[in-house]
Short mmCIF file of C-alpha atoms and ligand atoms in Angstrom, two decimals:
data_model
loop_
_atom_site.label_atom_id
_atom_site.label_comp_id
_atom_site.label_asym_id
_atom_site.label_seq_id
_atom_site.Cartn_x
_atom_site.Cartn_y
_atom_site.Cartn_z
CA MET A 1 37.12 83.78 150.13
CA ARG A 2 36.37 86.22 147.31
CA LEU A 3 38.51 87.13 144.36
CA VAL A 4 38.40 90.76 143.31
CA LEU A 5 39.93 92.19 140.15
CA GLU A 6 40.27 95.97 140.23
CA ASN A 7 40.79 97.90 137.06
CA ILE A 8 43.13 95.40 135.43
CA SER A 9 45.05 96.44 132.33
CA HIS A 10 47.72 94.51 130.53
CA ARG A 11 49.82 94.77 127.41
CA TYR A 12 52.36 92.66 125.59
CA GLY A 13 54.91 94.96 123.96
CA ASN A 14 52.75 97.55 122.27
CA VAL A 15 49.72 95.28 121.98
CA GLU A 16 47.09 96.34 124.46
CA VAL A 17 45.39 93.13 125.59
CA LEU A 18 43.18 94.11 128.53
CA GLU A 19 41.83 97.46 129.60
CA GLY A 20 40.17 98.47 132.86
CA ILE A 21 38.67 95.13 133.82
CA SER A 22 36.92 95.01 137.19
CA LEU A 23 35.01 92.02 138.44
CA GLU A 24 34.63 89.78 141.43
CA VAL A 25 33.95 86.16 142.19
CA LYS A 26 31.93 85.60 145.34
CA GLU A 27 31.87 82.45 147.38
CA GLY A 28 30.03 79.61 145.67
CA GLU A 29 29.60 81.58 142.49
CA ILE A 30 30.58 80.69 138.96
CA VAL A 31 31.51 83.71 136.90
CA ALA A 32 31.74 82.95 133.21
CA ILE A 33 33.92 85.15 131.05
CA ILE A 34 33.03 85.11 127.42
CA GLY A 35 34.54 86.94 124.51
CA PRO A 36 35.92 86.43 121.03
CA SER A 37 39.09 84.51 120.50
CA GLY A 38 42.21 86.61 121.15
CA CYS A 39 40.47 89.15 123.39
CA GLY A 40 42.65 88.36 126.36
CA LYS A 41 40.59 85.81 128.33
CA SER A 42 43.50 83.46 128.98
CA THR A 43 45.68 86.40 129.87
CA LEU A 44 43.10 87.61 132.38
CA LEU A 45 42.96 84.18 133.98
CA ARG A 46 46.77 83.96 134.22
CA LEU A 47 46.75 87.34 135.95
CA ALA A 48 43.94 86.27 138.29
CA GLY A 49 45.88 83.27 139.59
CA GLY A 50 49.21 85.06 139.91
CA LEU A 51 50.97 83.36 137.02
CA GLU A 52 51.66 86.75 135.47
CA LYS A 53 51.86 90.27 136.87
CA PRO A 54 49.24 92.70 135.63
CA GLY A 55 50.47 95.84 133.89
CA GLY A 56 47.97 97.88 135.90
CA GLY A 57 45.34 97.35 138.57
CA ARG A 58 45.14 95.01 141.54
CA ILE A 59 44.09 91.45 142.16
CA LEU A 60 42.84 90.84 145.68
CA GLN A 61 41.93 87.84 147.75
CA GLU A 62 39.27 88.98 150.21
CA GLY A 63 38.80 86.82 153.26
CA ALA A 64 40.78 83.78 154.22
CA PRO A 65 40.48 80.60 152.16
CA PRO A 66 39.04 77.57 153.99
CA ALA A 67 41.58 76.23 156.48
CA ASN A 68 41.97 72.91 154.70
CA SER A 69 42.57 74.45 151.27
CA LEU A 70 46.03 73.52 149.97
CA ASN A 71 45.97 75.71 146.88
CA PRO A 72 43.22 78.34 147.04
CA LEU A 73 43.48 79.43 143.39
CA THR A 74 43.63 76.31 141.24
CA TYR A 75 43.65 76.08 137.46
CA ILE A 76 42.05 73.72 135.03
CA PHE A 77 43.73 74.12 131.67
CA GLN A 78 42.40 73.72 128.17
CA ASP A 79 45.20 71.32 127.22
CA PHE A 80 44.85 69.37 130.52
CA ALA A 81 48.56 69.81 131.41
CA LEU A 82 49.04 66.25 132.66
CA LEU A 83 52.53 64.84 133.03
CA PRO A 84 52.77 62.10 130.39
CA TRP A 85 55.31 60.18 132.49
CA ARG A 86 53.01 59.82 135.46
CA THR A 87 49.93 57.68 135.80
CA VAL A 88 46.57 59.14 136.71
CA ARG A 89 47.32 58.52 140.38
CA GLY A 90 50.84 59.94 139.98
CA ASN A 91 49.52 63.11 138.37
CA ILE A 92 47.27 63.73 141.34
CA ALA A 93 49.98 62.77 143.81
CA LEU A 94 52.27 65.34 142.16
CA VAL A 95 50.34 68.29 143.52
CA LEU A 96 50.11 66.79 147.02
CA GLU A 97 53.73 65.75 147.40
CA ASP A 98 54.95 69.22 148.33
CA HIS A 99 52.45 69.49 151.17
CA LYS A 100 53.05 68.10 154.61
CA LEU A 101 50.56 65.27 154.63
CA ALA A 102 50.84 61.84 156.16
CA SER A 103 51.08 59.23 153.46
CA ASP A 104 47.78 57.58 154.39
CA GLN A 105 46.14 61.00 154.36
CA ARG A 106 47.51 61.64 150.87
CA LYS A 107 46.30 58.25 149.77
CA ALA A 108 42.84 58.93 151.16
CA ILE A 109 42.62 62.24 149.29
CA ILE A 110 43.62 60.57 146.04
CA GLU A 111 41.10 57.75 146.50
CA ASP A 112 38.44 60.29 147.31
CA VAL A 113 38.94 62.51 144.25
CA LEU A 114 39.32 59.49 141.98
CA SER A 115 35.99 58.15 143.14
CA ARG A 116 34.31 61.56 142.88
CA THR A 117 35.38 61.77 139.23
CA SER A 118 34.69 58.04 138.55
CA LEU A 119 38.32 57.42 137.72
CA LEU A 120 39.10 54.61 140.18
CA ASP A 121 39.44 52.06 137.38
CA PHE A 122 41.93 54.26 135.56
CA ALA A 123 44.25 55.01 138.47
CA HIS A 124 47.18 53.21 136.87
CA ALA A 125 46.67 54.36 133.29
CA TYR A 126 49.04 56.77 131.59
CA PRO A 127 47.64 59.92 129.96
CA ARG A 128 48.40 58.63 126.46
CA GLN A 129 45.96 55.78 127.10
CA LEU A 130 43.09 58.15 127.93
CA SER A 131 40.60 59.98 125.75
CA GLY A 132 40.44 63.76 125.91
CA GLY A 133 37.40 63.68 128.18
CA MET A 134 39.13 61.31 130.60
CA LYS A 135 42.24 63.47 130.64
CA GLN A 136 40.17 66.49 131.59
CA ARG A 137 38.50 64.44 134.34
CA VAL A 138 41.95 63.65 135.67
CA ALA A 139 42.77 67.35 135.63
CA ILE A 140 39.54 68.04 137.51
CA ALA A 141 40.39 65.33 140.07
CA ARG A 142 43.82 66.88 140.47
CA ALA A 143 42.29 70.29 141.04
CA LEU A 144 39.80 68.93 143.58
CA SER A 145 42.58 67.19 145.50
CA VAL A 146 44.05 70.50 146.67
CA ARG A 147 40.61 71.72 147.82
CA PRO A 148 40.58 74.99 145.92
CA ALA A 149 38.64 77.99 147.13
CA ILE A 150 38.26 79.23 143.56
CA MET A 151 38.81 77.28 140.36
CA LEU A 152 40.26 79.11 137.39
CA MET A 153 39.09 77.29 134.31
CA ASP A 154 40.47 78.22 130.90
CA GLU A 155 38.20 76.81 128.21
CA PRO A 156 38.23 73.41 129.91
CA LEU A 157 35.95 71.87 127.28
CA SER A 158 37.30 73.47 124.12
CA ALA A 159 39.66 70.63 123.22
CA LEU A 160 36.87 68.05 123.37
CA ASP A 161 34.28 66.82 120.91
CA ALA A 162 30.64 67.81 121.30
CA GLN A 163 29.42 64.63 123.03
CA THR A 164 32.26 64.62 125.54
CA ARG A 165 31.67 68.29 126.14
CA ALA A 166 28.03 67.63 127.00
CA LEU A 167 28.97 64.81 129.37
CA LEU A 168 31.57 66.87 131.18
CA MET A 169 29.20 69.79 131.41
CA GLU A 170 26.78 67.49 133.27
CA ASP A 171 29.66 66.49 135.52
CA PHE A 172 30.43 70.12 136.26
CA VAL A 173 26.81 70.84 137.12
CA GLY A 174 26.66 67.78 139.36
CA LEU A 175 29.93 68.72 140.98
CA TRP A 176 28.78 72.25 141.62
CA ARG A 177 25.52 71.02 143.13
CA ARG A 178 27.46 68.86 145.58
CA GLU A 179 30.36 71.15 146.37
CA GLN A 180 29.25 74.70 145.56
CA PHE A 181 32.71 75.62 144.41
CA SER A 182 33.53 79.10 143.11
CA ALA A 183 34.99 79.48 139.68
CA LEU A 184 36.13 81.90 137.06
CA TYR A 185 35.14 80.03 133.93
CA VAL A 186 36.61 81.31 130.68
CA THR A 187 35.02 80.23 127.43
CA HIS A 188 34.27 81.41 123.93
CA ASN A 189 31.22 79.16 123.89
CA LEU A 190 27.98 80.91 124.68
CA GLN A 191 26.18 77.66 125.54
CA GLU A 192 28.72 76.77 128.22
CA ALA A 193 28.46 80.23 129.71
CA VAL A 194 24.67 80.15 130.08
CA GLN A 195 24.62 76.60 131.42
CA LEU A 196 27.15 77.21 134.16
CA GLY A 197 27.50 80.92 134.89
CA HIS A 198 25.72 82.67 137.72
CA ARG A 199 27.03 85.80 136.13
CA ILE A 200 28.38 86.19 132.66
CA VAL A 201 30.98 88.81 131.87
CA VAL A 202 31.02 89.70 128.20
CA LEU A 203 34.35 91.04 126.99
CA SER A 204 34.85 93.12 123.89
CA ARG A 205 37.37 92.22 121.22
CA ARG A 206 40.99 93.14 121.89
CA PRO A 207 41.80 95.18 123.90
CA GLY A 208 39.39 93.28 126.15
CA ARG A 209 37.00 95.53 128.11
CA VAL A 210 33.91 94.56 130.06
CA ARG A 211 30.98 95.17 127.71
CA GLU A 212 28.28 93.90 129.98
CA ILE A 213 27.74 91.72 133.01
CA ILE A 214 24.65 89.57 132.95
CA GLU A 215 23.08 87.83 135.92
CA ILE A 216 21.25 84.58 135.30
CA ASP A 217 18.82 83.94 138.14
CA ILE A 218 17.92 80.36 137.21
CA PRO A 219 19.62 77.88 139.58
CA VAL A 220 22.43 76.04 137.78
CA GLU A 221 20.97 72.60 138.42
CA GLU A 222 17.59 73.60 136.93
CA ARG A 223 18.93 75.06 133.75
CA ALA A 224 18.80 71.87 131.71
CA SER A 225 15.03 71.74 132.23
CA ARG A 226 14.34 75.45 131.78
CA ALA A 227 15.76 75.78 128.31
CA VAL A 228 13.15 78.27 127.15
CA GLU A 229 13.95 80.86 129.79
CA LEU A 230 17.62 80.27 129.21
CA GLU A 231 17.14 80.87 125.51
CA ARG A 232 16.21 84.51 126.24
CA HIS A 233 19.60 85.04 127.87
CA SER A 234 21.38 83.19 125.09
CA ARG A 235 19.78 85.39 122.47
CA HIS A 236 20.71 88.55 124.30
CA LEU A 237 24.29 87.35 124.73
CA TRP A 238 24.53 86.38 121.11
CA GLN A 239 23.44 89.90 120.11
CA LEU A 240 26.29 91.28 122.18
CA MET A 241 28.80 88.75 120.96
CA ARG A 242 28.11 88.70 117.26
CA ASP A 243 29.17 92.29 116.63
CA GLU A 244 32.37 91.73 118.57
CA ALA A 245 32.99 88.41 116.91
CA ARG A 246 32.44 89.85 113.48
CA ALA A 247 34.69 92.80 114.17
CA ALA A 248 37.37 90.51 115.65
CA ASP A 249 37.12 88.32 112.58
CA ARG A 250 37.59 91.26 110.24
CA GLU A 251 40.50 92.52 112.32
CA LEU A 252 42.41 89.29 111.76
CA LEU A 253 41.78 89.51 108.04
CA ASP A 254 42.99 93.10 107.94
CA ALA A 255 46.10 92.20 109.87
CA ALA A 256 46.81 89.38 107.45
CA ASN A 257 46.46 91.72 104.49
CA GLY A 258 48.54 94.48 105.99
CA MET B 1 19.70 52.88 82.12
CA PRO B 2 21.85 50.17 80.53
CA PRO B 3 24.08 48.17 82.86
CA THR B 4 27.50 49.73 82.93
CA ASP B 5 30.62 47.66 83.51
CA LYS B 6 31.71 47.25 87.11
CA LYS B 7 35.25 47.55 88.27
CA GLN B 8 36.68 47.27 91.72
CA VAL B 9 38.32 50.49 92.90
CA PRO B 10 42.03 49.65 92.94
CA PHE B 11 43.76 49.84 96.31
CA ARG B 12 46.51 52.42 96.30
CA GLY B 13 47.02 53.29 99.97
CA GLY B 14 49.71 50.84 101.07
CA GLY B 15 53.41 51.14 101.75
CA PHE B 16 55.53 53.82 103.44
CA ALA B 17 55.37 52.01 106.76
CA PRO B 18 58.45 49.77 107.12
CA LYS B 19 57.78 46.95 109.55
CA LYS B 20 60.13 44.84 111.55
CA VAL B 21 61.05 41.60 109.77
CA ARG B 22 62.47 39.05 112.19
CA PHE B 23 65.91 37.63 111.49
CA ALA B 24 66.36 39.77 108.38
CA GLY B 25 69.28 41.56 110.01
CA LEU B 26 70.91 38.29 111.02
CA ALA B 27 70.36 36.88 107.54
CA VAL B 28 72.16 39.84 105.95
CA PHE B 29 75.13 39.27 108.26
CA ALA B 30 75.18 35.57 107.45
CA VAL B 31 74.96 36.07 103.69
CA ILE B 32 77.82 38.58 103.71
CA LEU B 33 80.00 36.28 105.80
CA ILE B 34 79.26 33.27 103.60
CA LEU B 35 79.94 35.15 100.35
CA TRP B 36 83.12 36.55 101.85
CA GLU B 37 84.28 33.13 103.03
CA LEU B 38 83.50 31.57 99.62
CA GLY B 39 85.20 34.45 97.81
CA THR B 40 88.43 34.11 99.78
CA ARG B 41 88.41 30.29 99.59
CA SER B 42 87.98 30.26 95.82
CA GLY B 43 90.79 32.77 95.43
CA PHE B 44 88.49 35.41 93.94
CA ILE B 45 89.51 37.65 96.87
CA THR B 46 93.25 37.46 97.56
CA PRO B 47 94.30 36.96 101.20
CA LEU B 48 96.23 40.23 101.09
CA VAL B 49 93.06 42.21 100.44
CA LEU B 50 90.92 40.47 103.02
CA PRO B 51 91.57 37.51 105.29
CA LYS B 52 89.02 34.74 105.52
CA PRO B 53 86.33 35.36 108.13
CA SER B 54 87.26 31.98 109.56
CA GLU B 55 90.84 33.22 110.02
CA ALA B 56 89.63 36.33 111.77
CA PHE B 57 87.52 34.09 113.98
CA GLY B 58 90.62 31.96 114.57
CA ALA B 59 92.52 35.05 115.65
CA LEU B 60 89.72 35.82 118.07
CA VAL B 61 89.84 32.32 119.52
CA GLU B 62 93.61 32.59 119.82
CA LEU B 63 93.17 35.88 121.64
CA VAL B 64 90.83 34.23 124.12
CA ARG B 65 93.09 31.21 124.61
CA SER B 66 96.22 33.23 125.24
CA GLY B 67 94.38 35.17 127.94
CA LEU B 68 95.21 38.43 126.20
CA LEU B 69 91.59 39.19 125.41
CA VAL B 70 90.82 39.77 129.08
CA LYS B 71 93.79 42.13 129.41
CA HIS B 72 92.98 44.12 126.26
CA LEU B 73 89.26 44.19 126.91
CA SER B 74 89.51 45.12 130.59
CA ALA B 75 92.00 47.91 129.86
CA SER B 76 89.68 49.30 127.18
CA LEU B 77 86.50 48.93 129.18
CA VAL B 78 87.97 50.72 132.20
CA ARG B 79 88.95 53.69 130.02
CA LEU B 80 85.68 53.64 128.16
CA ILE B 81 83.46 53.44 131.24
CA ALA B 82 85.50 55.93 133.26
CA GLY B 83 85.74 58.46 130.41
CA TRP B 84 82.15 58.11 129.28
CA SER B 85 80.55 58.18 132.72
CA LEU B 86 82.62 61.16 133.82
CA GLY B 87 81.89 62.91 130.53
CA VAL B 88 78.14 62.38 130.61
CA SER B 89 77.72 63.13 134.31
CA LEU B 90 79.61 66.39 134.00
CA GLY B 91 77.77 67.02 130.74
CA VAL B 92 74.33 66.49 132.23
CA ALA B 93 75.22 68.69 135.21
CA LEU B 94 76.49 71.51 132.99
CA GLY B 95 73.55 71.07 130.63
CA ILE B 96 71.10 71.39 133.52
CA ALA B 97 72.87 74.54 134.74
CA ILE B 98 72.76 76.07 131.26
CA GLY B 99 69.14 74.99 130.88
CA LEU B 100 68.04 76.54 134.19
CA PHE B 101 70.19 79.55 135.05
CA SER B 102 70.56 82.74 133.01
CA LEU B 103 74.11 83.35 134.15
CA ALA B 104 75.27 79.84 133.28
CA ARG B 105 73.53 80.09 129.94
CA SER B 106 75.03 83.44 128.98
CA GLY B 107 78.45 82.50 130.32
CA LEU B 108 78.84 78.90 129.21
CA ALA B 109 76.70 78.31 126.15
CA PRO B 110 79.07 80.23 123.82
CA LEU B 111 82.06 78.40 125.28
CA VAL B 112 80.38 75.06 124.67
CA SER B 113 79.58 76.04 121.09
CA ALA B 114 83.22 77.06 120.57
CA LEU B 115 84.71 73.89 122.04
CA PHE B 116 82.21 71.36 120.70
CA PRO B 117 83.45 71.24 117.09
CA ILE B 118 87.14 70.75 118.00
CA PRO B 119 88.09 67.13 117.26
CA LYS B 120 89.24 66.06 120.71
CA ILE B 121 91.76 63.67 119.21
CA ALA B 122 93.70 66.69 117.94
CA LEU B 123 94.17 67.68 121.58
CA LEU B 124 95.52 64.27 122.59
CA PRO B 125 99.17 65.44 122.64
CA LEU B 126 98.13 68.25 124.98
CA PHE B 127 96.20 65.82 127.15
CA VAL B 128 99.32 63.64 127.31
CA ILE B 129 101.27 66.60 128.70
CA TRP B 130 98.48 67.59 131.10
CA PHE B 131 97.24 64.23 132.31
CA GLY B 132 100.16 61.88 131.64
CA ILE B 133 100.74 59.31 128.93
CA ASP B 134 99.01 56.56 130.89
CA GLU B 135 95.36 56.38 131.68
CA GLY B 136 94.87 60.10 132.35
CA SER B 137 95.16 61.31 128.75
CA LYS B 138 93.02 58.50 127.39
CA ILE B 139 90.22 59.04 129.88
CA ALA B 140 90.45 62.81 129.34
CA THR B 141 90.05 62.40 125.57
CA ILE B 142 86.91 60.35 126.02
CA LEU B 143 85.66 62.66 128.77
CA PHE B 144 85.96 65.80 126.68
CA GLY B 145 84.69 64.06 123.59
CA THR B 146 81.47 62.98 125.31
CA LEU B 147 81.04 66.07 127.49
CA PHE B 148 80.00 68.59 124.86
CA PRO B 149 77.40 66.59 122.95
CA THR B 150 75.86 65.67 126.32
CA VAL B 151 75.75 69.31 127.44
CA ILE B 152 74.04 70.34 124.23
CA ALA B 153 71.57 67.42 124.27
CA THR B 154 70.69 68.17 127.89
CA TYR B 155 70.05 71.87 127.64
CA SER B 156 68.20 71.69 124.37
CA GLY B 157 66.10 68.94 125.96
CA ILE B 158 65.33 71.28 128.85
CA ASP B 159 64.54 74.11 126.45
CA ASN B 160 61.99 71.91 124.74
CA VAL B 161 60.10 70.88 127.86
CA ASP B 162 56.47 71.85 127.44
CA ARG B 163 56.12 75.30 129.07
CA SER B 164 52.50 74.65 129.92
CA LEU B 165 53.57 71.81 132.23
CA ILE B 166 55.97 74.11 134.07
CA ARG B 167 53.21 76.67 134.37
CA MET B 168 50.92 73.96 135.73
CA GLY B 169 53.53 73.12 138.37
CA GLN B 170 53.78 76.76 139.38
CA SER B 171 50.02 77.13 139.51
CA PHE B 172 49.83 74.30 142.05
CA GLY B 173 52.50 75.95 144.15
CA LEU B 174 55.15 73.28 143.57
CA SER B 175 58.59 74.16 144.88
CA TRP B 176 61.38 75.05 142.47
CA ALA B 177 63.16 71.78 143.25
CA SER B 178 60.00 69.77 142.61
CA ILE B 179 59.43 71.47 139.28
CA VAL B 180 62.99 70.70 138.22
CA ARG B 181 62.98 67.13 139.48
CA LYS B 182 59.47 66.06 138.55
CA ILE B 183 58.68 68.12 135.47
CA ILE B 184 61.81 69.48 133.78
CA LEU B 185 64.18 66.52 134.10
CA PRO B 186 61.70 63.82 133.07
CA GLY B 187 60.64 66.07 130.20
CA ALA B 188 64.25 66.41 129.05
CA MET B 189 64.96 62.70 129.52
CA PRO B 190 64.27 61.60 125.92
CA ALA B 191 66.77 64.17 124.62
CA ILE B 192 69.34 63.26 127.27
CA LEU B 193 69.12 59.56 126.42
CA ALA B 194 69.39 60.31 122.71
CA GLY B 195 72.55 62.24 123.61
CA PHE B 196 73.85 59.15 125.45
CA ARG B 197 73.46 57.11 122.30
CA ILE B 198 75.59 59.55 120.34
CA SER B 199 78.19 59.99 123.05
CA ALA B 200 78.59 56.22 123.43
CA SER B 201 79.68 55.86 119.81
CA ILE B 202 81.92 58.91 120.09
CA ALA B 203 83.51 57.32 123.16
CA ILE B 204 84.34 54.11 121.28
CA ILE B 205 85.87 56.02 118.37
CA LEU B 206 87.98 58.12 120.71
CA LEU B 207 88.98 55.07 122.75
CA VAL B 208 90.63 53.43 119.77
CA ALA B 209 92.34 56.62 118.70
CA ALA B 210 93.63 57.32 122.22
CA GLU B 211 94.90 53.77 122.63
CA MET B 212 97.03 54.14 119.55
CA ILE B 213 99.37 56.34 121.58
CA GLY B 214 101.37 54.83 124.40
CA ALA B 215 99.11 51.96 125.37
CA GLU B 216 100.38 48.49 126.10
CA TYR B 217 96.98 46.88 126.37
CA GLY B 218 93.64 47.84 124.90
CA ILE B 219 91.63 46.93 121.82
CA GLY B 220 92.98 50.01 120.04
CA ALA B 221 96.59 49.01 120.81
CA TYR B 222 95.87 45.48 119.63
CA ILE B 223 94.42 46.73 116.34
CA LEU B 224 97.34 49.13 115.84
CA MET B 225 99.88 46.37 116.40
CA ALA B 226 98.05 43.97 114.10
CA GLY B 227 97.88 46.65 111.44
CA SER B 228 101.55 47.49 111.56
CA LEU B 229 102.41 43.78 111.27
CA MET B 230 99.89 43.34 108.44
CA GLN B 231 98.05 40.76 110.55
CA THR B 232 94.74 41.56 108.93
CA ASP B 233 92.99 38.61 110.59
CA GLN B 234 93.87 39.98 114.02
CA LEU B 235 92.90 43.46 112.88
CA LEU B 236 89.46 42.23 111.90
CA ALA B 237 89.14 40.31 115.17
CA GLY B 238 89.81 43.59 117.01
CA VAL B 239 87.27 45.44 114.90
CA ALA B 240 84.69 42.74 115.61
CA ILE B 241 85.26 43.22 119.34
CA LEU B 242 84.71 46.99 118.97
CA SER B 243 81.55 46.36 117.05
CA GLY B 244 80.44 44.05 119.85
CA ILE B 245 81.13 46.73 122.46
CA GLY B 246 79.13 49.20 120.37
CA LEU B 247 76.22 46.80 120.08
CA ILE B 248 76.19 46.11 123.79
CA ALA B 249 76.32 49.83 124.60
CA ALA B 250 73.43 50.50 122.21
CA TRP B 251 71.48 47.65 123.74
CA GLY B 252 72.11 48.98 127.24
CA ILE B 253 70.90 52.45 126.29
CA GLY B 254 67.91 50.87 124.59
CA ARG B 255 67.07 49.14 127.88
CA ALA B 256 67.49 52.43 129.74
CA GLU B 257 65.14 54.13 127.27
CA ALA B 258 62.59 51.36 127.65
CA TRP B 259 62.73 51.83 131.41
CA PHE B 260 62.83 55.62 131.67
CA LEU B 261 60.51 56.31 128.76
CA LYS B 262 57.96 53.56 129.32
CA TRP B 263 55.28 56.22 129.46
CA ARG B 264 55.67 56.97 125.75
N1 LIG C 1 52.99 85.75 126.30
C1 LIG C 1 52.50 86.56 125.33
N2 LIG C 1 53.31 87.39 124.66
C2 LIG C 1 52.83 88.20 123.69
N3 LIG C 1 51.56 88.25 123.31
C3 LIG C 1 50.68 87.45 123.93
C4 LIG C 1 51.11 86.56 124.97
N4 LIG C 1 50.03 85.86 125.40
C5 LIG C 1 48.98 86.31 124.68
N5 LIG C 1 49.36 87.27 123.80
C6 LIG C 1 48.47 88.00 122.89
O1 LIG C 1 47.47 88.58 123.67
C7 LIG C 1 46.21 88.46 123.02
C8 LIG C 1 45.23 87.78 123.92
O2 LIG C 1 45.60 86.43 124.08
P1 LIG C 1 44.77 85.41 124.97
O3 LIG C 1 44.70 85.94 126.36
O4 LIG C 1 45.36 84.08 124.79
O5 LIG C 1 43.34 85.48 124.29
P2 LIG C 1 42.11 84.48 124.41
O6 LIG C 1 42.40 83.50 125.49
O7 LIG C 1 40.95 85.36 124.71
O8 LIG C 1 41.94 83.82 123.08
C9 LIG C 1 46.45 87.72 121.72
O9 LIG C 1 46.51 88.68 120.69
C10 LIG C 1 47.78 87.08 121.91
O10 LIG C 1 48.46 87.01 120.70
MG1 LIG C 2 42.66 81.36 125.43
#
């Protein structure tokens, strides 16, 4: 299944947030979207998964999702969005309970995703007992349990400290190597984008437009060891980003003064 | 450099975190009772102003022995439980409707705001006409008194449920009913239970007031009778029973909170 965004525009009141965005996510591909804070990345992701209606343009699913996929477009949120009154197991069960599954089948799925995210020992813990990194692992396990065709990830690492971020990034790379999932990965962090993205879409400051789309031809699993080649891409991206970031920064200051 | 004098940096970070001291509450009760007993025995407090605690206790024992306690208490508890449970179940149902549906919100929220501040006891004469002088009017007073605070607690609880959790539910394709039952209601539960706490005390206050009109049995009737006969020991015995009911209700709601909110 492919996800195609055609000429998406969106506004809130008279604030233009997105303008003429076209992009696609192919099967097994991670598309990173990077842009300064407030440029409409989260909005774009909400539109992509059908949580909001775009003001203009179309969002298309091309091709059927895999037959066993329970929720083809599945989100991973920055703030984890776990139910505090359910245990780790309960949070995963939540998204399976509305599907017609035999109870042993449901149980097997939960066991499987818990073991794939090394969470088996935490199955009965409540979210308040978990660190941020563990909470995001639970959210990843929950997403995997519905066998998504495309994951929509909104700054999944931004609420975490640097060490945890690095660990989870390794997990993502490992996960991708095993499962070849497709994802739209939103971030404002250049490093995350170059480590994970097959293609990187650079958005301008608000209203968000596509400034450039960059292909990175180094296989995801080799990137950790080919830092020098990656650095070339990082530098180029930073050139693109810094002007936008600086302008976005000044914009906020102007707005505060006015 | 010459040795300078050393001084330990003084600690100044403590306090502002009251802790639980065991038995302190009981001790305060005991001290008050003992002082009171001593004061009345020595004649420092005249019997007309306050009876001895031991006399009030005697009145309580007498009440138990005569078998009247069971009659008064059961009459009161039936009214209290019927009125409160009807009031809060209707209240939660209305609160959920107002919390979830635009039409219910626009139509009912203003009505609730208009009716909430009316002291329900002022309507008791009307309730007597509508629901009869017997149990009907008393239960209705408690019902209406507990209904409105419960409605408001419930729908503001629903309003405050984390929107990102609801959005998460939608993004996983959960059904409307699942979102309500598994995300919205548990999220509103702390507010609903806090509302129960308030409505339980309102119910006890209204119970006594309602029993002062046309009730043969009931703690309120007992207190009223004792008061009009200047039997202050009996009056205090009645008040102690009310306080006991209040404590038990608070304890019960505390247990419910510990069970429903164990995730906190
Ligand atoms: N529901 C909303 N209503 C009004 N304005 C919004 C809403 N959501 C986002 N915005 C505005 O749209 C802009 C883009 O927001 P967002 O998509 O969250 O940006 P990003 O994720 O890139 O930081 C911001 O200026 C934000 O204030
Ligand atoms: Mg965002």
